[in-house]
């Protein structure tokens, strides 16, 4: 079946640093989505990408839909403590496939 | 605008007990989904309903049943709970395939 690879499982950065997360797959997707999950809450959509090569920003977040349609990345610039959480990528065709998530910790 | 609402927020069951997790969305979405989330496993699809009147198995359907009661509501039932079903359960919905998925806040279930 379709699988998405997100690694590493955890990332630790200093407040103010930029961080980049990749998501790769052996399958092609029509849509790429990035979610963030805070403790005790459901995942919340950060950015949706619909076209190969598309680069989209949402505040300090930037995400790109890979040209091959098999990957995507999310960049967070000038991190702040409230950026901590689990970041999931998801690829969508008729169904949605999720990566296992990256837990981000930000040291003040 | 409430979005996706799940009840209950927390539940503890004994092995063998049954219960139904409720989910409702007020966004007029066609598709609804049930996921479970376990440490290190990410989000795994249990069942989904692409449209009112249809339901299909996902990746981990064993031990669960679902009902798409109407366009708004999609319930998940555990007929005989097992400790392996201890997890956090999320309901989600979206308007159609290839579109954004919106999640509820989750139900934390413990089966003793």
Tab-separated table of C-alpha atoms in Angstrom:
chain	number	residue	atom	x	y	z
A	1	UNK	CA	0.000	0.000	0.000
A	2	UNK	CA	0.925	3.646	-0.104
A	3	UNK	CA	3.337	4.821	2.583
A	4	UNK	CA	4.767	8.170	3.517
A	5	UNK	CA	8.161	8.511	5.129
A	6	UNK	CA	8.811	11.211	7.663
A	7	UNK	CA	12.057	11.293	9.554
A	8	UNK	CA	13.507	11.780	12.024
A	9	UNK	CA	10.822	10.876	14.554
A	10	UNK	CA	11.843	13.801	16.796
A	11	UNK	CA	13.580	17.139	16.249
A	12	UNK	CA	14.983	19.528	18.827
A	13	UNK	CA	15.717	23.126	17.881
A	14	UNK	CA	16.493	26.414	19.584
A	15	UNK	CA	13.938	29.202	19.610
A	16	UNK	CA	14.545	31.470	16.632
A	17	UNK	CA	15.984	28.746	14.410
A	18	UNK	CA	14.491	27.612	11.138
A	19	UNK	CA	13.510	23.972	10.657
A	20	UNK	CA	12.684	21.959	7.574
A	21	UNK	CA	10.770	18.662	7.413
A	22	UNK	CA	10.533	16.337	4.461
A	23	UNK	CA	7.954	13.818	3.467
A	24	UNK	CA	8.665	11.254	0.766
A	25	UNK	CA	6.780	8.460	-0.893
A	26	UNK	CA	7.147	5.887	-3.624
A	27	UNK	CA	3.620	6.795	-4.771
A	28	UNK	CA	2.298	9.831	-6.596
A	29	UNK	CA	-0.269	12.035	-4.874
A	30	UNK	CA	-2.651	14.648	-6.249
A	31	UNK	CA	-2.703	16.674	-3.048
A	32	UNK	CA	-0.246	17.169	-0.212
A	33	UNK	CA	-1.333	18.360	3.220
A	34	UNK	CA	0.577	19.364	6.335
A	35	UNK	CA	-1.015	19.128	9.779
A	36	UNK	CA	0.064	20.067	13.286
A	37	UNK	CA	-1.194	18.311	16.389
A	38	UNK	CA	-1.032	19.847	19.863
A	39	UNK	CA	-1.217	17.572	22.931
A	40	UNK	CA	-4.769	16.411	23.613
A	41	UNK	CA	-6.108	17.837	20.379
A	42	UNK	CA	-6.826	16.642	16.875
A	43	UNK	CA	-4.546	17.489	13.941
A	44	UNK	CA	-5.125	20.942	12.501
A	45	UNK	CA	-4.481	21.704	8.847
A	46	UNK	CA	-1.570	24.082	8.254
A	47	UNK	CA	-1.120	24.107	4.494
A	48	UNK	CA	-2.725	22.360	1.515
A	49	UNK	CA	-0.922	21.938	-1.816
A	50	UNK	CA	-2.757	21.006	-4.988
A	51	UNK	CA	-0.270	21.331	-7.850
A	52	UNK	CA	3.177	19.890	-8.528
A	53	UNK	CA	5.805	22.555	-7.890
A	54	UNK	CA	3.411	24.706	-5.871
A	55	UNK	CA	5.017	26.744	-3.096
A	56	UNK	CA	2.620	28.067	-0.462
A	57	UNK	CA	3.167	30.123	2.670
A	58	UNK	CA	1.090	30.581	5.792
A	59	UNK	CA	2.791	33.092	8.070
A	60	UNK	CA	6.138	31.620	9.130
A	61	UNK	CA	5.320	28.320	7.412
A	62	UNK	CA	6.225	27.481	3.842
A	63	UNK	CA	5.465	24.205	2.101
A	64	UNK	CA	6.175	22.880	-1.370
A	65	UNK	CA	4.610	20.175	-3.500
A	66	UNK	CA	7.464	18.265	-5.132
A	67	UNK	CA	7.787	18.266	-8.903
A	68	UNK	CA	7.693	14.468	-9.009
A	69	UNK	CA	4.484	14.513	-6.900
A	70	UNK	CA	6.177	12.003	-4.609
A	71	UNK	CA	7.416	14.406	-1.953
A	72	UNK	CA	6.760	17.586	-0.045
A	73	UNK	CA	8.570	19.710	2.491
A	74	UNK	CA	7.512	22.063	5.261
A	75	UNK	CA	9.713	24.867	6.510
A	76	UNK	CA	9.151	26.790	9.741
A	77	UNK	CA	11.122	29.989	10.042
A	78	UNK	CA	12.107	31.817	13.243
A	79	UNK	CA	10.635	29.132	15.506
A	80	UNK	CA	8.803	30.066	18.706
A	81	UNK	CA	7.899	27.891	21.729
A	82	UNK	CA	4.301	27.412	20.580
A	83	UNK	CA	5.585	25.629	17.452
A	84	UNK	CA	6.063	22.502	19.576
A	85	UNK	CA	3.855	19.629	18.531
A	86	UNK	CA	3.622	16.760	16.102
A	87	UNK	CA	3.770	17.610	12.400
A	88	UNK	CA	2.134	15.205	9.981
A	89	UNK	CA	2.316	15.126	6.237
A	90	UNK	CA	-0.487	13.526	4.250
A	91	UNK	CA	-0.814	12.599	0.602
A	92	UNK	CA	-4.240	12.437	-0.960
A	93	UNK	CA	-5.662	10.619	-3.923
A	94	UNK	CA	-9.043	9.017	-3.383
A	95	UNK	CA	-7.838	8.258	0.126
A	96	UNK	CA	-5.554	10.060	2.500
A	97	UNK	CA	-2.265	8.516	3.595
A	98	UNK	CA	-0.484	9.950	6.626
A	99	UNK	CA	3.141	9.952	7.620
A	100	UNK	CA	3.936	8.892	11.184
A	101	UNK	CA	4.708	12.432	12.221
A	102	UNK	CA	7.670	14.376	13.553
A	103	UNK	CA	7.637	15.616	17.143
A	104	UNK	CA	9.160	19.079	17.284
A	105	UNK	CA	10.597	20.499	20.497
A	106	UNK	CA	11.675	24.131	20.731
A	107	UNK	CA	14.071	25.184	23.488
A	108	UNK	CA	13.505	28.742	24.727
B	1	UNK	CA	-19.125	26.955	13.499
B	2	UNK	CA	-18.385	23.805	15.517
B	3	UNK	CA	-16.669	21.795	12.736
B	4	UNK	CA	-16.210	18.136	13.740
B	5	UNK	CA	-17.564	17.232	17.174
B	6	UNK	CA	-16.704	13.976	18.924
B	7	UNK	CA	-18.132	12.544	22.103
B	8	UNK	CA	-17.082	11.423	24.627
B	9	UNK	CA	-13.690	13.031	25.194
B	10	UNK	CA	-12.516	10.260	27.537
B	11	UNK	CA	-13.788	6.728	28.191
B	12	UNK	CA	-12.654	3.762	30.243
B	13	UNK	CA	-14.065	0.334	29.450
B	14	UNK	CA	-13.611	-3.147	30.814
B	15	UNK	CA	-12.681	-5.922	28.397
B	16	UNK	CA	-15.813	-7.184	26.690
B	17	UNK	CA	-17.891	-4.055	27.171
B	18	UNK	CA	-19.402	-2.307	24.205
B	19	UNK	CA	-19.659	1.361	23.387
B	20	UNK	CA	-20.319	3.779	20.543
B	21	UNK	CA	-18.212	6.816	19.729
B	22	UNK	CA	-20.252	9.621	18.243
B	23	UNK	CA	-19.149	12.062	15.567
B	24	UNK	CA	-21.011	14.902	13.893
B	25	UNK	CA	-19.926	17.563	11.417
B	26	UNK	CA	-21.753	20.741	10.462
B	27	UNK	CA	-19.757	21.588	7.334
B	28	UNK	CA	-21.992	19.702	4.874
B	29	UNK	CA	-19.125	17.347	4.087
B	30	UNK	CA	-19.755	14.222	2.047
B	31	UNK	CA	-16.941	12.033	3.383
B	32	UNK	CA	-16.316	11.026	6.988
B	33	UNK	CA	-13.543	8.961	8.544
B	34	UNK	CA	-12.511	7.218	11.745
B	35	UNK	CA	-8.820	6.962	12.641
B	36	UNK	CA	-6.955	5.599	15.591
B	37	UNK	CA	-3.666	7.048	16.764
B	38	UNK	CA	-1.111	5.003	18.664
B	39	UNK	CA	2.449	5.945	19.680
B	40	UNK	CA	4.880	5.368	16.837
B	41	UNK	CA	2.112	4.238	14.472
B	42	UNK	CA	0.753	7.540	13.260
B	43	UNK	CA	-2.872	7.780	12.163
B	44	UNK	CA	-4.434	4.559	10.896
B	45	UNK	CA	-7.746	4.495	9.087
B	46	UNK	CA	-10.382	2.234	10.655
B	47	UNK	CA	-13.434	2.863	8.483
B	48	UNK	CA	-14.653	5.582	6.205
B	49	UNK	CA	-17.812	6.732	4.507
B	50	UNK	CA	-17.247	8.357	1.135
B	51	UNK	CA	-20.829	9.547	0.999
B	52	UNK	CA	-24.086	9.183	2.875
B	53	UNK	CA	-25.268	5.593	2.668
B	54	UNK	CA	-21.855	4.029	2.049
B	55	UNK	CA	-19.184	2.695	4.381
B	56	UNK	CA	-15.895	0.948	3.642
B	57	UNK	CA	-13.127	-0.708	5.599
B	58	UNK	CA	-9.877	1.064	6.109
B	59	UNK	CA	-6.503	-0.247	7.188
B	60	UNK	CA	-7.479	-1.626	10.638
B	61	UNK	CA	-11.235	-2.424	10.680
B	62	UNK	CA	-11.248	-5.581	12.814
B	63	UNK	CA	-13.201	-5.243	16.042
B	64	UNK	CA	-15.126	-2.173	14.868
B	65	UNK	CA	-18.362	-1.329	13.120
B	66	UNK	CA	-19.607	1.981	11.793
B	67	UNK	CA	-22.889	3.612	10.914
B	68	UNK	CA	-23.356	6.628	8.659
B	69	UNK	CA	-26.580	7.716	10.296
B	70	UNK	CA	-27.101	10.678	7.974
B	71	UNK	CA	-24.896	13.186	6.193
B	72	UNK	CA	-23.855	14.795	9.470
B	73	UNK	CA	-23.232	11.806	11.704
B	74	UNK	CA	-20.827	8.859	11.576
B	75	UNK	CA	-20.544	6.601	14.609
B	76	UNK	CA	-17.936	4.000	15.534
B	77	UNK	CA	-18.954	0.994	17.611
B	78	UNK	CA	-16.844	-1.421	19.606
B	79	UNK	CA	-18.984	-4.497	20.209
B	80	UNK	CA	-16.613	-6.252	22.607
B	81	UNK	CA	-13.748	-4.024	23.644
B	82	UNK	CA	-10.243	-5.466	23.926
B	83	UNK	CA	-7.121	-3.965	25.537
B	84	UNK	CA	-5.584	-3.691	22.037
B	85	UNK	CA	-8.251	-1.099	21.281
B	86	UNK	CA	-6.829	1.284	23.855
B	87	UNK	CA	-6.027	4.289	21.701
B	88	UNK	CA	-6.961	7.812	20.781
B	89	UNK	CA	-9.727	7.895	18.201
B	90	UNK	CA	-10.255	10.723	15.749
B	91	UNK	CA	-13.195	11.423	13.541
B	92	UNK	CA	-12.587	13.516	10.434
B	93	UNK	CA	-14.516	14.805	7.465
B	94	UNK	CA	-13.955	16.444	4.115
B	95	UNK	CA	-16.149	17.682	1.334
B	96	UNK	CA	-14.786	15.289	-1.292
B	97	UNK	CA	-11.735	13.231	-2.236
B	98	UNK	CA	-8.524	15.206	-2.796
B	99	UNK	CA	-9.780	17.874	-0.446
B	100	UNK	CA	-8.679	18.970	2.999
B	101	UNK	CA	-9.511	16.753	5.945
B	102	UNK	CA	-10.809	18.323	9.154
B	103	UNK	CA	-10.419	16.499	12.466
B	104	UNK	CA	-12.349	16.368	15.705
B	105	UNK	CA	-10.538	16.768	19.013
B	106	UNK	CA	-10.367	13.036	19.705
B	107	UNK	CA	-11.614	10.423	22.158
B	108	UNK	CA	-9.100	8.861	24.509
B	109	UNK	CA	-10.229	5.280	25.136
B	110	UNK	CA	-8.727	2.910	27.672
B	111	UNK	CA	-9.749	-0.741	27.789
B	112	UNK	CA	-8.755	-2.505	30.990
